[in-house]
Structures are given as C-alpha cells and as structure tokens.
Amino acid sequence: GMLRSEVCCSVSELRSVVFIPFMGLALPIPRSKSISSRFYNNYSTSYDPPTEPAVKLDTCMQVFTKEETLDEKEGPHCNKCMSMTKSTKELSRSKFTEFLVIHLKRVFRYGVHSKLSTPVEFENKTAHMEHGIMTGVSQIET
C-alpha cells in the first residue's frame, strides 16, 4: 500500500507531499492520561499497569493518522523560508493492499518499559476500510 505524508510549513504554508510504500502498519494504542500517570506514580517491579477499557481498531488508526506538530528541531528544512521551521505533518492512506498487516504497539515507556493489556475491538472476518479508517465490532483480547 501507499501512505500519503503531507508536511506544511507554519510560516510560509509551503506544502510537501510524499508517498511512502508500506506492507504493514504499526498502530499505537491510545490510553488515558490518568492511567499513564497512575502507572508512573505507583510503579514498582511487581506492579502491573491497569487495564483500560477496550478501544476500537479504527480509533488506533485515527491516532496514527492524527496531525502532529513538529518544532524547529524536528521539522524539515523549508525551501521557501530557507530554514528549519515549525510545521505540521499528517499521514493519510493513499492506497491499501488487498491484505493489510497491523502491528499494535503495546509497549510503552515511563522510566521503564511496560506492556499495555488494553483489549482492541475489530471485526473477526473482514475489516472494512472507510476513508482509510477501519470499522469493526468484535473484541479479541491478547
């Protein structure tokens, strides 16, 4: 498949679009700030991170494609401004393959590495793509 990556300079509004080939997607699992802070504040070697309510696979895809702000250090060099500037970056799907491999990023770090046990809901038989977002109803726990 192909992802469309669009970067926009916040100063000159110059847009740059590139297409990135992929065979699979590594999707983040969103978690609430309260869960993260409780885990970090109460962490000990025998403490397991709390389980959060189930999230849908399309929510993971929305987090993956959400527009992000890049500061001057992360942002690209703008050819119009002739410097590194604050910019925004947004991913969207350009084309999906017939089969899509999805990796759920369950490992996170707050001083130490840990693994989320959040259930992710998705349709068992076929995931339907609607505007690049997956829709589904079944729940499978890993």
mmCIF file of C-alpha atoms in Angstrom:
data_model
loop_
_atom_site.group_PDB
_atom_site.id
_atom_site.type_symbol
_atom_site.label_atom_id
_atom_site.label_comp_id
_atom_site.label_asym_id
_atom_site.label_seq_id
_atom_site.Cartn_x
_atom_site.Cartn_y
_atom_site.Cartn_z
ATOM 1 C CA GLY A 1 0.000 0.000 0.000
ATOM 2 C CA MET A 2 0.900 3.668 -0.007
ATOM 3 C CA LEU A 3 0.671 6.303 2.727
ATOM 4 C CA ARG A 4 0.460 9.971 1.846
ATOM 5 C CA SER A 5 2.597 12.167 4.103
ATOM 6 C CA GLU A 6 1.950 15.899 3.952
ATOM 7 C CA VAL A 7 4.187 18.398 5.734
ATOM 8 C CA CYS A 8 3.182 22.059 5.881
ATOM 9 C CA CYS A 9 5.472 24.909 6.978
ATOM 10 C CA SER A 10 3.676 27.059 9.572
ATOM 11 C CA VAL A 11 5.487 30.205 8.363
ATOM 12 C CA SER A 12 5.285 30.057 4.549
ATOM 13 C CA GLU A 13 2.472 27.466 4.337
ATOM 14 C CA LEU A 14 4.540 25.615 1.717
ATOM 15 C CA ARG A 15 3.260 22.036 1.466
ATOM 16 C CA SER A 16 5.343 18.996 0.672
ATOM 17 C CA VAL A 17 3.689 15.670 -0.176
ATOM 18 C CA VAL A 18 5.467 12.330 -0.400
ATOM 19 C CA PHE A 19 4.104 8.822 -0.838
ATOM 20 C CA ILE A 20 5.523 6.107 1.409
ATOM 21 C CA PRO A 21 5.155 2.427 0.475
ATOM 22 C CA PHE A 22 4.219 0.019 3.264
ATOM 23 C CA MET A 23 3.435 -3.643 3.784
ATOM 24 C CA GLY A 24 2.092 -3.260 7.319
ATOM 25 C CA LEU A 25 1.186 -0.571 9.821
ATOM 26 C CA ALA A 26 2.346 -0.218 13.437
ATOM 27 C CA LEU A 27 -0.623 1.403 15.168
ATOM 28 C CA PRO A 28 -0.418 2.971 18.635
ATOM 29 C CA ILE A 29 -2.994 2.021 21.241
ATOM 30 C CA PRO A 30 -4.373 5.200 22.826
ATOM 31 C CA ARG A 31 -4.513 5.333 26.607
ATOM 32 C CA SER A 32 -5.905 7.850 29.042
ATOM 33 C CA LYS A 33 -3.570 10.256 30.822
ATOM 34 C CA SER A 34 -4.962 9.218 34.196
ATOM 35 C CA ILE A 35 -3.965 5.577 33.615
ATOM 36 C CA SER A 36 -0.474 6.607 32.479
ATOM 37 C CA SER A 37 0.122 8.916 35.434
ATOM 38 C CA ARG A 38 -1.206 6.371 37.954
ATOM 39 C CA PHE A 39 1.102 3.732 36.496
ATOM 40 C CA TYR A 40 4.113 6.050 36.577
ATOM 41 C CA ASN A 41 3.452 7.337 40.114
ATOM 42 C CA ASN A 42 2.768 3.891 41.603
ATOM 43 C CA TYR A 43 5.292 1.794 39.676
ATOM 44 C CA SER A 44 7.178 -0.986 41.428
ATOM 45 C CA THR A 45 8.743 -4.129 39.988
ATOM 46 C CA SER A 46 5.702 -6.232 40.912
ATOM 47 C CA TYR A 47 3.090 -3.708 39.745
ATOM 48 C CA ASP A 48 1.163 -4.420 36.541
ATOM 49 C CA PRO A 49 -0.232 -1.477 34.608
ATOM 50 C CA PRO A 50 -4.011 -1.181 34.986
ATOM 51 C CA THR A 51 -6.269 -2.418 32.216
ATOM 52 C CA GLU A 52 -8.118 0.244 30.282
ATOM 53 C CA PRO A 53 -11.489 -0.092 28.563
ATOM 54 C CA ALA A 54 -11.413 -1.652 25.093
ATOM 55 C CA VAL A 55 -10.592 0.584 22.131
ATOM 56 C CA LYS A 56 -11.639 0.091 18.527
ATOM 57 C CA LEU A 57 -9.139 -0.570 15.770
ATOM 58 C CA ASP A 58 -10.435 2.474 13.890
ATOM 59 C CA THR A 59 -9.528 4.610 16.938
ATOM 60 C CA CYS A 60 -5.953 3.286 16.725
ATOM 61 C CA MET A 61 -5.928 4.218 13.016
ATOM 62 C CA GLN A 62 -7.218 7.723 13.819
ATOM 63 C CA VAL A 63 -4.397 8.219 16.360
ATOM 64 C CA PHE A 64 -1.881 7.008 13.745
ATOM 65 C CA THR A 65 -3.142 9.481 11.121
ATOM 66 C CA LYS A 66 -3.713 12.416 13.518
ATOM 67 C CA GLU A 67 -1.959 15.636 12.513
ATOM 68 C CA GLU A 68 1.157 16.283 14.591
ATOM 69 C CA THR A 69 3.119 19.467 15.162
ATOM 70 C CA LEU A 70 6.867 19.386 14.536
ATOM 71 C CA ASP A 71 9.050 22.019 16.184
ATOM 72 C CA GLU A 72 12.076 23.630 14.545
ATOM 73 C CA LYS A 73 14.339 20.748 15.647
ATOM 74 C CA GLU A 74 12.045 18.017 14.260
ATOM 75 C CA GLY A 75 10.666 19.878 11.265
ATOM 76 C CA PRO A 76 12.086 19.730 7.775
ATOM 77 C CA HIS A 77 14.033 22.459 6.045
ATOM 78 C CA CYS A 78 11.542 24.760 4.277
ATOM 79 C CA ASN A 79 12.721 25.668 0.754
ATOM 80 C CA LYS A 80 10.721 28.903 0.827
ATOM 81 C CA CYS A 81 11.856 30.119 4.278
ATOM 82 C CA MET A 82 15.361 28.684 3.762
ATOM 83 C CA SER A 83 15.429 27.419 7.352
ATOM 84 C CA MET A 84 14.063 24.735 9.639
ATOM 85 C CA THR A 85 10.661 25.895 10.808
ATOM 86 C CA LYS A 86 7.777 24.715 12.931
ATOM 87 C CA SER A 87 5.477 22.636 10.744
ATOM 88 C CA THR A 88 2.642 20.135 10.776
ATOM 89 C CA LYS A 89 2.689 16.581 9.478
ATOM 90 C CA GLU A 90 -0.312 14.459 8.585
ATOM 91 C CA LEU A 91 -0.491 10.897 7.299
ATOM 92 C CA SER A 92 -3.395 9.585 5.258
ATOM 93 C CA ARG A 93 -3.920 6.491 3.210
ATOM 94 C CA SER A 94 -3.376 6.701 -0.483
ATOM 95 C CA LYS A 95 -3.882 3.062 -1.359
ATOM 96 C CA PHE A 96 -4.307 -0.110 0.674
ATOM 97 C CA THR A 97 -3.266 -3.543 -0.440
ATOM 98 C CA GLU A 98 -5.661 -6.485 -0.575
ATOM 99 C CA PHE A 99 -4.161 -7.764 2.703
ATOM 100 C CA LEU A 100 -3.076 -5.436 5.478
ATOM 101 C CA VAL A 101 -0.774 -6.485 8.315
ATOM 102 C CA ILE A 102 -1.359 -4.496 11.501
ATOM 103 C CA HIS A 103 1.030 -4.447 14.453
ATOM 104 C CA LEU A 104 -0.409 -2.992 17.663
ATOM 105 C CA LYS A 105 2.218 -1.054 19.607
ATOM 106 C CA ARG A 106 1.592 -2.264 23.163
ATOM 107 C CA VAL A 107 4.980 -1.431 24.693
ATOM 108 C CA PHE A 108 5.356 1.999 26.269
ATOM 109 C CA ARG A 109 7.933 3.651 28.466
ATOM 110 C CA TYR A 110 7.573 5.677 31.642
ATOM 111 C CA GLY A 111 11.011 5.259 33.165
ATOM 112 C CA VAL A 112 10.776 1.525 32.471
ATOM 113 C CA HIS A 113 9.301 -0.489 29.620
ATOM 114 C CA SER A 114 5.876 -1.973 30.169
ATOM 115 C CA LYS A 115 3.149 -3.553 28.075
ATOM 116 C CA LEU A 116 -0.448 -2.383 27.721
ATOM 117 C CA SER A 117 -3.141 -5.016 28.195
ATOM 118 C CA THR A 118 -5.880 -2.896 26.621
ATOM 119 C CA PRO A 119 -8.318 -5.004 24.566
ATOM 120 C CA VAL A 120 -8.697 -3.896 20.939
ATOM 121 C CA GLU A 121 -12.026 -4.413 19.172
ATOM 122 C CA PHE A 122 -12.166 -5.355 15.496
ATOM 123 C CA GLU A 123 -14.287 -7.354 13.097
ATOM 124 C CA ASN A 124 -13.312 -11.051 13.061
ATOM 125 C CA LYS A 125 -13.789 -11.872 9.381
ATOM 126 C CA THR A 126 -13.100 -8.822 7.241
ATOM 127 C CA ALA A 127 -12.091 -5.321 8.237
ATOM 128 C CA HIS A 128 -13.811 -2.751 6.048
ATOM 129 C CA MET A 129 -11.974 0.398 5.114
ATOM 130 C CA GLU A 130 -13.954 3.622 5.126
ATOM 131 C CA HIS A 131 -11.959 6.727 4.193
ATOM 132 C CA GLY A 132 -8.811 4.983 5.420
ATOM 133 C CA ILE A 133 -10.354 4.183 8.790
ATOM 134 C CA MET A 134 -11.101 0.634 9.824
ATOM 135 C CA THR A 135 -14.541 -0.244 11.187
ATOM 136 C CA GLY A 136 -15.325 -3.316 13.255
ATOM 137 C CA VAL A 137 -17.396 -4.657 16.121
ATOM 138 C CA SER A 138 -15.879 -7.816 17.641
ATOM 139 C CA GLN A 139 -13.481 -7.897 20.578
ATOM 140 C CA ILE A 140 -10.389 -10.045 20.942
ATOM 141 C CA GLU A 141 -8.077 -9.793 23.948
ATOM 142 C CA THR A 142 -4.372 -10.502 23.601
#
